[in-house]
Coordinates of C-alpha atoms and ligand atoms in Angstrom, one line a residue:
M4 CA 0.4 42.2 -38.0
K5 CA -2.5 41.3 -40.3
L6 CA -0.7 38.1 -41.3
A7 CA 0.4 37.3 -37.8
L8 CA -3.1 37.1 -36.3
P9 CA -4.4 34.0 -38.2
R10 CA -1.1 32.3 -37.7
F11 CA -1.3 33.0 -34.0
R12 CA -4.8 31.6 -34.0
V13 CA -3.7 28.4 -35.7
V14 CA -1.0 27.9 -33.2
T15 CA -3.4 28.6 -30.3
L16 CA -5.9 26.2 -31.7
A17 CA -3.2 23.5 -32.1
L18 CA -2.1 24.2 -28.5
L19 CA -5.6 24.0 -27.2
L20 CA -6.2 20.8 -29.0
A21 CA -3.0 19.3 -27.6
L22 CA -4.0 20.4 -24.1
G23 CA -7.5 19.0 -24.6
L24 CA -6.1 15.7 -25.7
Q25 CA -3.7 15.7 -22.8
A26 CA -6.5 16.5 -20.4
H27 CA -8.4 13.6 -21.7
A28 CA -5.5 11.3 -21.1
D29 CA -4.7 12.8 -17.7
P30 CA -5.2 10.0 -15.2
L31 CA -5.7 12.5 -12.4
A32 CA -8.6 14.2 -14.1
P33 CA -11.9 13.4 -12.3
T34 CA -14.2 11.0 -14.1
G35 CA -17.2 10.9 -11.9
T36 CA -17.4 7.2 -12.1
W37 CA -16.3 4.2 -9.9
S38 CA -13.7 2.3 -11.9
A39 CA -13.1 -0.9 -9.9
Y40 CA -14.6 -4.1 -11.2
T41 CA -18.3 -4.6 -10.5
A42 CA -19.3 -7.0 -13.3
G43 CA -20.1 -10.6 -12.5
R44 CA -21.6 -11.9 -9.2
A45 CA -19.3 -11.1 -6.3
A46 CA -21.1 -8.4 -4.2
T47 CA -19.7 -10.4 -1.3
P48 CA -16.6 -12.7 -1.4
P49 CA -17.3 -15.9 -3.2
M50 CA -17.4 -19.1 -1.0
G51 CA -17.2 -22.7 -1.8
W52 CA -14.8 -25.6 -2.4
S53 CA -11.9 -26.1 -4.8
S54 CA -10.3 -29.4 -5.8
W55 CA -6.7 -28.1 -5.8
N56 CA -5.6 -28.1 -2.1
A57 CA -7.4 -31.4 -1.6
F58 CA -6.4 -33.4 -4.6
G59 CA -4.0 -31.5 -6.9
T60 CA -4.4 -32.7 -10.5
D61 CA -5.5 -36.2 -9.3
I62 CA -9.2 -35.3 -9.6
D63 CA -12.3 -37.1 -10.7
E64 CA -16.0 -36.8 -10.7
H65 CA -16.6 -38.8 -7.5
K66 CA -14.2 -36.6 -5.6
V67 CA -15.8 -33.4 -6.9
L68 CA -19.4 -34.4 -6.6
G69 CA -18.6 -36.1 -3.3
A70 CA -17.4 -32.7 -2.0
A71 CA -20.6 -31.1 -3.3
Q72 CA -22.8 -33.7 -1.6
A73 CA -20.9 -33.4 1.6
L74 CA -21.2 -29.6 1.7
V75 CA -25.0 -29.9 1.2
D76 CA -25.3 -32.7 3.8
Q77 CA -23.1 -30.9 6.4
G78 CA -25.1 -27.8 6.1
L79 CA -22.2 -25.8 4.8
A80 CA -23.7 -25.1 1.4
A81 CA -26.7 -23.5 3.1
K82 CA -24.3 -21.3 5.0
G83 CA -22.8 -20.0 1.8
Y84 CA -20.2 -22.4 0.6
R85 CA -21.8 -22.8 -2.8
Y86 CA -19.2 -22.7 -5.6
I87 CA -17.7 -26.1 -6.5
N88 CA -14.6 -25.4 -8.5
I89 CA -12.6 -27.8 -10.6
D90 CA -9.0 -26.7 -10.6
D91 CA -6.1 -27.9 -12.9
G92 CA -6.2 -31.5 -14.2
W93 CA -9.6 -31.8 -16.0
W94 CA -8.5 -31.6 -19.6
L95 CA -7.4 -34.3 -22.0
Q96 CA -6.5 -32.2 -25.1
R97 CA -7.6 -29.6 -27.6
R98 CA -9.2 -31.2 -30.8
L99 CA -7.2 -29.6 -33.6
S100 CA -10.0 -29.9 -36.3
D101 CA -12.1 -27.3 -34.5
G102 CA -10.3 -26.2 -31.4
T103 CA -12.8 -27.8 -29.0
L104 CA -11.4 -28.8 -25.6
I105 CA -11.8 -32.4 -24.7
I106 CA -12.4 -33.6 -21.1
R107 CA -10.7 -36.6 -19.5
T108 CA -13.7 -38.8 -19.7
E109 CA -12.2 -41.7 -17.8
R110 CA -12.1 -39.3 -14.8
F111 CA -15.4 -37.6 -15.6
P112 CA -17.5 -40.4 -17.0
S113 CA -20.7 -38.4 -16.9
T114 CA -19.3 -36.1 -19.6
R115 CA -19.3 -38.8 -22.3
Q116 CA -21.7 -38.1 -25.1
A117 CA -23.0 -40.2 -28.0
S118 CA -21.7 -37.5 -30.3
G119 CA -18.2 -38.3 -29.2
T120 CA -17.5 -34.7 -27.9
P121 CA -17.6 -34.8 -24.1
S122 CA -19.6 -32.1 -22.3
F123 CA -19.7 -31.0 -18.7
R124 CA -23.4 -30.0 -19.1
S125 CA -24.9 -32.9 -17.1
F126 CA -22.3 -32.3 -14.4
T127 CA -23.1 -28.6 -14.0
D128 CA -26.8 -29.5 -14.2
R129 CA -26.3 -31.8 -11.3
L130 CA -24.6 -29.1 -9.2
H131 CA -27.2 -26.6 -10.1
A132 CA -30.0 -29.0 -9.1
M133 CA -28.3 -29.3 -5.7
G134 CA -28.5 -25.5 -5.4
L135 CA -24.8 -25.1 -6.0
K136 CA -22.6 -23.2 -8.6
A137 CA -19.9 -24.7 -10.8
G138 CA -16.4 -23.4 -11.4
I139 CA -13.8 -24.3 -14.0
Y140 CA -10.1 -23.6 -14.5
T141 CA -8.0 -22.3 -17.3
D142 CA -4.8 -20.4 -18.1
L143 CA -3.9 -17.2 -19.9
G144 CA -1.2 -18.9 -22.0
R145 CA -1.2 -22.0 -24.2
N146 CA -0.3 -24.3 -21.3
S147 CA -1.2 -24.7 -17.7
C148 CA 0.6 -24.6 -14.4
S149 CA 0.7 -28.4 -14.0
Q150 CA 2.2 -28.6 -17.5
A151 CA 4.9 -26.3 -16.3
Y152 CA 5.5 -27.8 -12.8
S153 CA 4.0 -31.2 -12.4
P154 CA 6.7 -33.8 -11.6
D155 CA 5.2 -36.4 -14.0
D156 CA 2.8 -36.6 -16.9
T157 CA 0.0 -38.8 -15.4
D158 CA -2.6 -36.1 -15.1
L159 CA -1.4 -33.9 -17.9
P160 CA -3.1 -33.3 -21.3
K161 CA -2.1 -36.0 -23.9
G162 CA -1.3 -35.8 -27.6
S163 CA 0.8 -33.7 -29.9
V164 CA 2.4 -30.4 -28.9
L165 CA -0.6 -28.5 -30.4
E166 CA -3.2 -30.9 -28.9
R167 CA -1.7 -30.3 -25.5
E168 CA -2.3 -26.5 -25.8
V169 CA -5.3 -26.3 -23.6
G170 CA -5.0 -22.7 -22.4
L171 CA -6.9 -19.6 -23.5
Y172 CA -4.2 -18.1 -25.6
G173 CA -5.7 -17.5 -29.1
H174 CA -8.9 -19.2 -28.1
T175 CA -10.4 -16.8 -25.5
Q176 CA -13.8 -16.4 -27.1
Q177 CA -14.2 -20.0 -28.2
D178 CA -13.2 -21.4 -24.8
I179 CA -15.3 -19.0 -22.7
A180 CA -18.3 -19.7 -24.8
L181 CA -17.7 -23.4 -24.3
Y182 CA -17.3 -23.1 -20.6
F183 CA -20.3 -20.8 -19.9
E184 CA -22.7 -21.3 -22.8
T185 CA -22.3 -24.9 -23.7
W186 CA -21.2 -26.4 -20.4
G187 CA -23.0 -24.0 -18.0
F188 CA -20.2 -23.0 -15.6
D189 CA -20.6 -20.0 -13.4
F190 CA -17.0 -19.3 -12.2
I191 CA -13.7 -19.3 -14.0
K192 CA -10.2 -19.2 -12.5
V193 CA -7.6 -17.9 -14.9
D194 CA -4.1 -18.9 -14.0
G195 CA -1.0 -17.5 -15.6
C196 CA 1.8 -20.1 -15.8
G197 CA 1.4 -20.2 -19.6
L198 CA 2.7 -16.6 -19.6
R199 CA 5.5 -17.3 -17.1
A200 CA 7.1 -20.7 -17.7
F201 CA 7.4 -21.3 -21.4
G202 CA 10.2 -19.1 -22.5
A203 CA 12.9 -20.2 -25.0
E204 CA 15.2 -21.2 -22.1
A205 CA 12.7 -23.4 -20.3
E206 CA 13.8 -27.1 -20.4
K207 CA 10.3 -28.2 -21.5
V208 CA 10.5 -25.8 -24.5
R209 CA 14.1 -26.7 -25.4
S210 CA 13.2 -30.4 -25.4
G211 CA 10.4 -29.7 -27.9
K212 CA 7.7 -30.7 -25.5
Y213 CA 5.9 -27.4 -25.6
R214 CA 6.0 -24.4 -27.9
E215 CA 7.7 -21.2 -26.8
L216 CA 5.6 -18.3 -25.6
K217 CA 7.6 -15.3 -24.6
P218 CA 7.0 -14.8 -20.9
V219 CA 5.2 -11.6 -20.0
L220 CA 4.9 -12.4 -16.3
D221 CA 8.0 -12.5 -14.2
M222 CA 7.7 -13.5 -10.6
D223 CA 11.1 -12.1 -9.6
S224 CA 11.0 -8.8 -11.5
V225 CA 8.0 -6.5 -11.8
A226 CA 10.0 -4.5 -14.3
R227 CA 10.3 -7.5 -16.6
S228 CA 6.5 -8.1 -16.6
D229 CA 4.6 -6.7 -19.5
I230 CA 1.6 -5.5 -17.4
A231 CA -0.3 -4.0 -20.3
A232 CA -0.2 -7.2 -22.2
V233 CA -1.6 -9.2 -19.3
Q234 CA -4.3 -6.6 -18.6
Q235 CA -5.3 -6.7 -22.3
Q236 CA -5.9 -10.4 -22.0
F237 CA -8.0 -10.0 -18.9
R238 CA -10.0 -7.3 -20.7
E239 CA -10.7 -9.7 -23.6
I240 CA -11.7 -12.5 -21.1
H241 CA -14.1 -10.0 -19.4
E242 CA -15.7 -9.1 -22.7
A243 CA -16.1 -12.8 -23.6
L244 CA -17.7 -13.4 -20.2
V245 CA -20.1 -10.6 -20.6
R246 CA -21.0 -11.9 -24.1
S247 CA -21.5 -15.5 -22.9
N248 CA -23.4 -14.5 -19.8
P249 CA -26.2 -12.0 -20.7
D250 CA -27.5 -12.4 -17.1
G251 CA -24.2 -11.4 -15.6
D252 CA -24.0 -14.6 -13.6
F253 CA -20.2 -15.2 -13.6
V254 CA -17.2 -14.9 -11.4
L255 CA -13.8 -14.0 -12.8
S256 CA -10.9 -15.1 -10.7
L257 CA -7.5 -13.7 -11.5
C258 CA -4.5 -16.0 -10.6
V259 CA -1.2 -14.3 -11.2
W260 CA 0.0 -14.8 -7.7
G261 CA 0.9 -11.2 -6.9
A262 CA 3.2 -10.9 -10.0
G263 CA 3.2 -7.9 -12.4
N264 CA 2.1 -5.5 -9.6
V265 CA -1.4 -7.1 -9.8
R266 CA -2.0 -6.2 -6.2
A267 CA -2.5 -2.7 -7.5
W268 CA -4.7 -3.4 -10.5
G269 CA -6.4 -6.8 -10.0
K270 CA -9.3 -4.9 -8.6
D271 CA -10.0 -3.3 -12.0
F272 CA -10.0 -6.5 -14.0
G273 CA -11.8 -9.2 -12.1
N274 CA -13.9 -10.3 -9.0
I275 CA -11.1 -11.8 -7.0
S276 CA -7.3 -11.5 -7.5
R277 CA -4.5 -13.5 -6.0
T278 CA -2.1 -11.4 -4.0
S279 CA 0.6 -14.1 -3.5
D280 CA 2.0 -17.3 -4.6
D281 CA 0.4 -20.6 -3.5
I282 CA -0.5 -21.3 0.1
N283 CA 0.7 -24.5 1.7
P284 CA -0.5 -26.1 4.9
T285 CA 2.2 -24.6 7.1
W286 CA 1.7 -21.8 9.6
S287 CA 4.6 -19.9 8.1
R288 CA 3.2 -19.9 4.5
M289 CA -0.2 -18.9 5.8
L290 CA 1.4 -15.9 7.3
T291 CA 3.0 -14.8 4.0
N292 CA -0.3 -15.2 2.2
F293 CA -2.1 -13.3 4.9
D294 CA 0.5 -10.5 4.8
S295 CA 0.1 -10.2 1.0
A296 CA -3.4 -8.9 1.5
A297 CA -3.5 -7.5 5.0
K298 CA -2.4 -4.0 4.1
R299 CA -4.3 -3.8 0.8
A300 CA -7.7 -2.9 2.2
F301 CA -8.2 0.0 -0.2
Y302 CA -7.6 -2.4 -3.1
A303 CA -10.7 -4.5 -2.3
H304 CA -14.4 -3.7 -2.7
P305 CA -17.7 -5.3 -3.3
G306 CA -17.1 -7.0 -6.7
S307 CA -13.3 -6.9 -6.5
W308 CA -11.7 -8.7 -3.6
N309 CA -8.1 -9.5 -2.6
D310 CA -7.5 -13.3 -2.7
P311 CA -4.7 -14.6 -0.5
D312 CA -5.5 -18.1 -1.8
M313 CA -7.7 -21.0 -0.8
L314 CA -8.1 -22.3 2.7
F315 CA -5.9 -25.1 3.8
I316 CA -8.0 -26.0 6.8
G317 CA -8.0 -29.9 7.1
K318 CA -4.3 -30.4 6.3
G319 CA -0.9 -30.1 8.0
D320 CA -0.8 -27.2 10.5
F321 CA -4.5 -26.6 10.1
D322 CA -5.8 -30.2 10.6
A323 CA -8.2 -31.4 13.3
Q324 CA -5.2 -31.7 15.7
H325 CA -4.6 -27.9 15.2
L326 CA -7.9 -26.3 15.9
T327 CA -6.3 -23.1 17.2
E328 CA -4.4 -22.6 13.9
A329 CA -7.4 -23.7 11.8
R330 CA -9.6 -21.1 13.6
S331 CA -6.9 -18.4 13.1
H332 CA -6.7 -19.2 9.4
L333 CA -10.5 -18.8 9.0
S334 CA -10.6 -15.7 11.3
L335 CA -8.0 -13.9 9.2
W336 CA -9.5 -14.8 5.9
A337 CA -12.9 -13.7 7.2
M338 CA -11.6 -10.3 8.3
L339 CA -9.8 -9.7 5.0
N340 CA -13.0 -10.4 3.0
S341 CA -11.0 -13.1 1.3
P342 CA -12.9 -15.6 -0.9
L343 CA -13.5 -18.7 1.3
F344 CA -12.7 -21.8 -0.7
I345 CA -12.4 -24.9 1.3
G346 CA -9.5 -27.2 0.2
M347 CA -9.9 -30.5 1.8
D348 CA -11.6 -33.8 1.0
M349 CA -15.0 -33.0 2.4
R350 CA -16.1 -36.6 2.3
K351 CA -13.7 -37.3 5.2
A352 CA -14.0 -34.0 7.0
P353 CA -13.8 -34.4 10.8
D354 CA -16.9 -33.0 12.6
A355 CA -14.8 -30.5 14.5
L356 CA -13.6 -28.9 11.2
V357 CA -17.1 -28.9 9.7
K358 CA -18.3 -27.1 12.8
L359 CA -15.4 -24.7 12.6
L360 CA -15.9 -23.8 8.9
G361 CA -19.6 -23.4 9.6
N362 CA -19.2 -20.7 12.3
A363 CA -22.1 -18.5 11.2
D364 CA -20.7 -15.4 13.0
L365 CA -17.4 -15.6 11.2
I366 CA -19.1 -16.2 7.9
A367 CA -21.3 -13.2 8.5
L368 CA -18.2 -11.0 9.0
N369 CA -16.8 -12.2 5.7
Q370 CA -20.1 -11.7 3.9
D371 CA -21.0 -8.4 5.5
P372 CA -22.7 -6.4 2.7
A373 CA -20.7 -3.2 3.3
G374 CA -17.6 -5.0 2.0
H375 CA -15.0 -3.2 4.1
Q376 CA -11.9 -5.3 4.4
A377 CA -10.4 -5.1 7.9
T378 CA -7.6 -2.5 8.4
V379 CA -4.6 -3.0 10.6
A380 CA -5.1 -1.0 13.8
Y381 CA -2.0 -2.3 15.5
D382 CA 1.0 -3.9 13.9
S383 CA 4.1 -5.5 15.4
H384 CA 6.3 -8.4 14.6
D385 CA 4.2 -10.6 16.9
V386 CA 0.8 -9.2 17.1
Q387 CA -1.7 -7.6 14.8
I388 CA -5.0 -6.1 15.6
L389 CA -7.4 -5.9 12.7
V390 CA -10.6 -3.9 12.7
K391 CA -13.5 -4.1 10.4
T392 CA -16.5 -1.8 10.1
L393 CA -19.8 -3.7 9.5
S394 CA -22.8 -2.5 7.7
S395 CA -24.7 -2.2 11.0
G396 CA -22.1 0.3 12.1
D397 CA -20.8 -2.2 14.7
K398 CA -17.1 -3.2 14.6
A399 CA -15.4 -6.5 14.5
V400 CA -11.9 -6.8 15.9
A401 CA -9.4 -9.7 15.6
V402 CA -6.4 -9.9 17.8
F403 CA -3.8 -12.2 16.2
N404 CA -0.9 -13.9 17.9
R405 CA 1.6 -14.8 15.1
T406 CA 4.0 -16.4 17.4
A407 CA 4.4 -20.0 18.8
A408 CA 4.3 -18.6 22.4
P409 CA 1.4 -17.3 24.5
L410 CA 1.1 -13.5 24.7
D411 CA -0.6 -10.8 26.7
V412 CA -2.1 -8.1 24.5
E413 CA -3.9 -4.9 25.5
L414 CA -6.8 -4.1 23.2
Q415 CA -7.7 -0.4 23.3
A416 CA -11.0 1.2 22.5
A417 CA -9.0 3.6 20.3
H418 CA -8.1 0.7 18.0
L419 CA -11.8 0.5 17.2
K420 CA -12.0 4.3 17.0
L421 CA -14.3 4.2 20.0
R422 CA -14.1 6.6 22.9
P423 CA -12.2 5.5 26.0
D424 CA -15.0 6.4 28.4
A425 CA -17.6 4.3 26.7
D426 CA -18.7 0.8 27.6
V427 CA -18.2 -1.6 24.7
E428 CA -19.6 -5.1 24.8
L429 CA -17.3 -7.6 23.1
R430 CA -18.7 -10.9 22.0
D431 CA -16.1 -13.6 21.3
L432 CA -17.2 -15.2 18.0
W433 CA -15.4 -18.5 18.8
S434 CA -16.4 -19.0 22.4
G435 CA -19.6 -17.0 22.5
K436 CA -18.6 -15.4 25.8
T437 CA -19.0 -11.7 26.3
Q438 CA -16.9 -9.2 28.2
R439 CA -16.7 -5.5 28.6
L440 CA -14.1 -3.1 27.3
R441 CA -13.8 0.4 28.8
G442 CA -10.7 2.2 27.6
Q443 CA -8.6 -0.9 27.4
L444 CA -8.8 -4.6 28.0
K445 CA -6.0 -7.1 28.8
L446 CA -6.3 -10.3 26.7
K447 CA -4.4 -13.6 27.0
L448 CA -3.7 -15.3 23.7
A449 CA -2.5 -18.8 23.3
A450 CA 0.2 -19.6 20.7
H451 CA -1.1 -18.9 17.2
E452 CA -4.5 -17.9 18.6
T453 CA -6.7 -15.3 17.0
L454 CA -9.5 -13.8 19.1
V455 CA -12.3 -12.3 17.2
F456 CA -14.9 -10.1 18.8
K457 CA -17.9 -8.3 17.6
A458 CA -18.1 -5.0 19.4
R459 CA -21.4 -3.4 20.3
S460 CA -21.4 0.1 21.6
G461 CA -24.1 2.5 22.4
S462 CA -24.8 5.7 20.5
G463 CA -22.3 8.5 21.0
S464 CA -19.5 6.1 21.8
R465 CA -17.7 6.6 18.5
M466 CA -14.8 9.0 18.4
L467 CA -16.4 10.5 15.3
A468 CA -20.0 10.8 16.5
D469 CA -21.8 11.9 13.3
G470 CA -19.9 10.3 10.5
L471 CA -17.5 7.7 9.3
Y472 CA -13.8 8.1 8.6
L473 CA -12.7 7.0 5.2
S474 CA -10.2 4.6 6.7
E475 CA -13.2 2.9 8.4
Q476 CA -14.8 2.3 5.0
P477 CA -12.2 1.0 2.6
G478 CA -14.8 -0.8 0.5
N479 CA -16.0 2.6 -0.6
V480 CA -12.6 4.0 -1.4
N481 CA -10.8 3.0 -4.6
P482 CA -7.3 4.2 -5.4
A483 CA -7.9 4.6 -9.2
V484 CA -4.4 6.1 -9.4
D485 CA -2.2 5.4 -6.4
G486 CA 0.8 7.5 -7.4
V487 CA 3.2 4.5 -7.5
V488 CA 5.2 5.1 -10.7
N489 CA 8.0 2.5 -10.4
P490 CA 6.5 -0.5 -8.6
M491 CA 8.8 -2.0 -6.0
P492 CA 8.6 -5.2 -3.9
D493 CA 7.1 -4.7 -0.4
P494 CA 9.8 -5.7 2.1
T495 CA 7.4 -6.0 5.0
L496 CA 5.8 -9.3 3.9
H497 CA 6.6 -12.3 6.1
R498 CA 9.2 -14.6 4.6
S499 CA 9.7 -18.0 6.0
A500 CA 12.9 -19.9 6.7
K501 CA 12.0 -22.5 4.1
G502 CA 10.2 -20.4 1.5
W503 CA 9.0 -22.2 -1.6
Q504 CA 12.5 -23.3 -2.4
G505 CA 13.7 -24.8 0.9
T506 CA 16.9 -23.2 2.1
R507 CA 18.6 -23.5 -1.3
G508 CA 20.6 -20.5 -2.3
S509 CA 20.4 -17.3 -0.3
G510 CA 16.7 -17.6 0.5
E511 CA 13.5 -15.9 -0.4
R512 CA 13.5 -12.2 -1.4
P513 CA 10.5 -9.8 -1.4
I514 CA 8.7 -10.2 -4.7
Y515 CA 5.3 -8.7 -4.3
A516 CA 5.1 -5.1 -5.6
G517 CA 2.8 -2.6 -4.0
W518 CA 5.3 -0.8 -1.7
G519 CA 4.1 2.8 -1.5
G520 CA 0.4 1.9 -2.0
V521 CA -2.5 3.7 -0.3
Q522 CA -2.8 3.0 3.4
A523 CA -5.4 3.3 6.1
D524 CA -4.3 5.2 9.2
S525 CA -0.7 5.1 8.1
A526 CA 1.6 6.8 5.6
P527 CA 3.0 4.7 2.7
Y528 CA 6.2 2.8 3.4
G529 CA 5.0 1.9 6.9
E530 CA 5.5 5.4 8.3
A531 CA 3.2 7.4 10.6
L532 CA 0.7 10.0 9.4
A533 CA 2.2 13.3 10.6
L534 CA 2.1 16.9 9.4
K535 CA 4.6 19.4 10.8
G536 CA 5.3 17.3 13.8
R537 CA 1.7 16.6 14.6
R538 CA 0.7 12.9 14.6
Y539 CA -2.6 11.7 13.3
E540 CA -4.0 8.3 14.2
T541 CA -6.6 8.4 11.5
G542 CA -6.5 9.2 7.8
I543 CA -5.4 8.0 4.4
G544 CA -1.8 8.0 3.4
A545 CA -1.0 8.0 -0.3
L546 CA 1.6 9.3 -2.6
A547 CA 1.1 12.5 -4.5
N548 CA -0.2 12.3 -8.1
S549 CA -3.0 10.1 -6.9
R550 CA -6.7 10.0 -7.4
L551 CA -9.0 8.2 -5.0
E552 CA -12.7 7.5 -5.8
V553 CA -15.0 7.6 -2.8
R554 CA -18.6 6.3 -3.0
N555 CA -20.9 8.5 -0.9
A556 CA -24.0 6.9 0.5
G557 CA -25.9 9.9 1.7
Y558 CA -23.3 11.9 3.7
R559 CA -23.4 15.7 3.4
R560 CA -19.9 16.9 4.2
F561 CA -16.4 15.8 3.5
T562 CA -13.6 17.0 5.8
A563 CA -9.9 16.4 6.1
T564 CA -6.7 18.1 7.1
V565 CA -4.2 17.8 4.3
G566 CA -0.5 18.2 3.7
V567 CA 2.8 16.6 2.7
N568 CA 3.6 14.0 5.2
D569 CA 6.6 14.5 7.5
S570 CA 8.1 11.3 6.1
A571 CA 8.6 13.0 2.7
R572 CA 12.1 12.8 1.4
D573 CA 11.4 15.6 -1.1
A574 CA 11.3 18.9 0.7
A575 CA 11.1 21.1 -2.4
S576 CA 8.1 19.9 -4.4
T577 CA 4.6 21.0 -3.7
A578 CA 1.3 19.0 -3.6
T579 CA -2.1 20.5 -4.3
F580 CA -5.1 18.8 -2.9
A581 CA -8.5 18.9 -4.7
V582 CA -11.9 17.5 -3.8
Y583 CA -14.4 16.8 -6.7
G584 CA -18.1 15.8 -6.5
D585 CA -19.5 13.9 -9.5
G586 CA -16.7 15.4 -11.6
K587 CA -17.0 19.0 -10.3
L588 CA -14.4 20.8 -8.3
L589 CA -15.7 21.4 -4.7
A590 CA -12.6 22.4 -2.8
T591 CA -8.9 22.9 -3.2
S592 CA -5.8 23.5 -1.1
R593 CA -3.0 25.9 -1.8
P594 CA 0.2 24.2 -3.0
L595 CA 1.7 22.6 0.2
K596 CA 5.2 21.3 0.8
W597 CA 7.1 19.4 3.4
G598 CA 7.1 21.3 6.7
D599 CA 3.8 23.2 6.1
S600 CA 1.2 22.6 8.7
G601 CA -1.9 20.7 7.7
E602 CA -4.6 22.7 5.9
P603 CA -8.2 22.0 6.7
L604 CA -10.4 21.1 3.7
S605 CA -14.1 20.9 3.7
A606 CA -16.7 20.3 1.0
D607 CA -20.4 20.1 0.8
V608 CA -21.1 16.7 -0.7
A609 CA -24.9 16.5 -0.2
G610 CA -26.4 14.7 -3.1
V611 CA -22.9 13.8 -4.5
K612 CA -22.6 10.1 -5.5
L613 CA -18.9 10.0 -6.2
I614 CA -16.2 12.1 -4.5
E615 CA -12.7 12.2 -6.0
L616 CA -9.7 13.1 -3.9
V617 CA -6.9 14.2 -6.2
V618 CA -3.4 15.3 -5.2
R619 CA -1.2 16.8 -7.9
A620 CA 2.5 17.3 -7.3
S621 CA 4.8 19.8 -8.9
T622 CA 7.0 16.8 -9.8
P623 CA 6.1 13.8 -12.0
D624 CA 7.7 11.2 -9.7
A625 CA 5.9 11.2 -6.3
A626 CA 7.7 8.3 -4.7
A627 CA 9.4 10.7 -2.3
L628 CA 6.3 12.8 -1.7
P629 CA 3.8 10.9 0.6
V630 CA 0.7 13.0 1.2
T631 CA -1.8 12.8 4.0
W632 CA -5.6 13.1 4.1
A633 CA -5.6 13.3 7.9
D634 CA -8.9 12.6 9.7
A635 CA -10.6 12.3 6.2
A636 CA -14.3 11.7 7.0
L637 CA -17.8 11.8 5.6
L638 CA -20.2 13.6 8.0
A639 CA -23.9 13.4 8.2
K640 CA -24.3 17.1 8.7
Ligands
GLA15 C1 -1.1 -22.4 -9.7 C2 -2.1 -21.8 -8.9 C3 -2.8 -22.8 -7.9 C4 -3.3 -24.0 -8.7 C5 -2.2 -24.6 -9.6 C6 -2.7 -25.6 -10.5 O1 0.0 -22.8 -8.9 O2 -1.6 -20.7 -8.2 O3 -3.8 -22.2 -7.2 O4 -4.4 -23.5 -9.5 O5 -1.6 -23.6 -10.4 O6 -1.7 -26.2 -11.3

């Protein structure tokens, strides 16, 4: 017995230590801190112009500075379109003696220097003197997207294999210092083709044109992407940006096109993050890109926005002959808090499109400081109703006709979470006309039309009079852990007849992971919020084993009704709900399982800055265990 005691103590100590370490690594443990990206300068979605949709790699100084001058002259710069971004095509080569990147001086003559080493400094000085910001483009790998996909070599880097390695790979610190410290850029788009297209099997690698770099991003298979490796590179880029920009004046744009489950984690690594492959100027492709962000409202916040790609207004289905479509494109991007990057030759922009892009009411929706991406209040194959809560407490609502035929749509006060007996004034942000909504309103939509209204309602007209539902404030809710263990493609995104590949083969398949992510007013997998047969129109749907961070701006009470959603396929496991305030446990449910009725939870959050909503399951794989924070709200009293 005497001998057993110390031995027991050693074992206990080891056990406690192990438990302690485990607790430290436990992703569901409250942290008391907001973990989405807030570095850089993107409190509202960045706006400006990019060379890519207008010119591809065929760029030069006249085109870029011409766009800048046009934006100033047309008054669009003053309205917020301020970043002038050079996309792919600017580089000549990497100088091997010291690794310095060399610019195509014949295209950018102002970068020529007596020293022989070109510099963009006078170019960025010029943009800054015009009150603008300057953006540059690079790649995570050794080579760029145009090197992977361009049909000819005209605009591609020149020289030996090594000289043509212009991407960040192995040069992150050096290149970021060059871009930001030496050249004075303010924005960087980091593409990922170098990590995707230069595997041993690629024709360009086999022919000896480029060196092999084992792909870690795979567009077709999320399982084959090495997500940790990609994240580590973005972490290093972030650190280099912070080092090179002591004033924090930078924007980091992630461009991995929805691959590698980035729709779930882009928000933690950069200011804007592409949710899909490239847009093109067709209605159909615009729909796909819109869909890739439309149901990801909780994955976007001030400082970390979803990016369904640059605007294609001015070309194809969105040119001056298609103003309805062009207005829809801008309306949807504004509602989603997408970055607004114009992609046409602004020197030749028709007045009608300049006016359209300059719609101050639409811009104000996009730039609203609260930063709540619109959520989907109604969703069918043909029509979507998107609702966005503004910092004033007013709502904006967009009614979107996806089809090529006119449609009658009934807008309900309930879509806006307003009482049916209240008068609501709706101002059409395209026509300027006002009308009244009481209960419901019949609307006529032209083919491809999006009506956008700002809704003003008197006090007491909100369904929740003295607070705000969490699904009305996605900009304050961050799914730090969303419970998705095995990312799967989201089958609900629009796929077009032609896809990116034409009708070759059997067609386009769903490729963007995120299926099962956290949803506003819906359960994951597109199902309804319901607990023991009772439907809830409002709430947050998540999977179990999730942790949501909620910023609290002065509310005093958190309330919700919690339970395992009726759509659960796992009837045996339990889920326990807990509410933390600045890291301390405030309230907890009993273990609940499928078929249990909802349990009310309430917590005093007065003075609490960060609330965390944690659901622990009795099973490690929560894919079959959707859970519901029904009517989750922050209340003033
Ligand atoms: C990728 C990106 C585009 C553009 C091109 C440039 O396709 O997604 O936005 O930057 O590369 O080559």
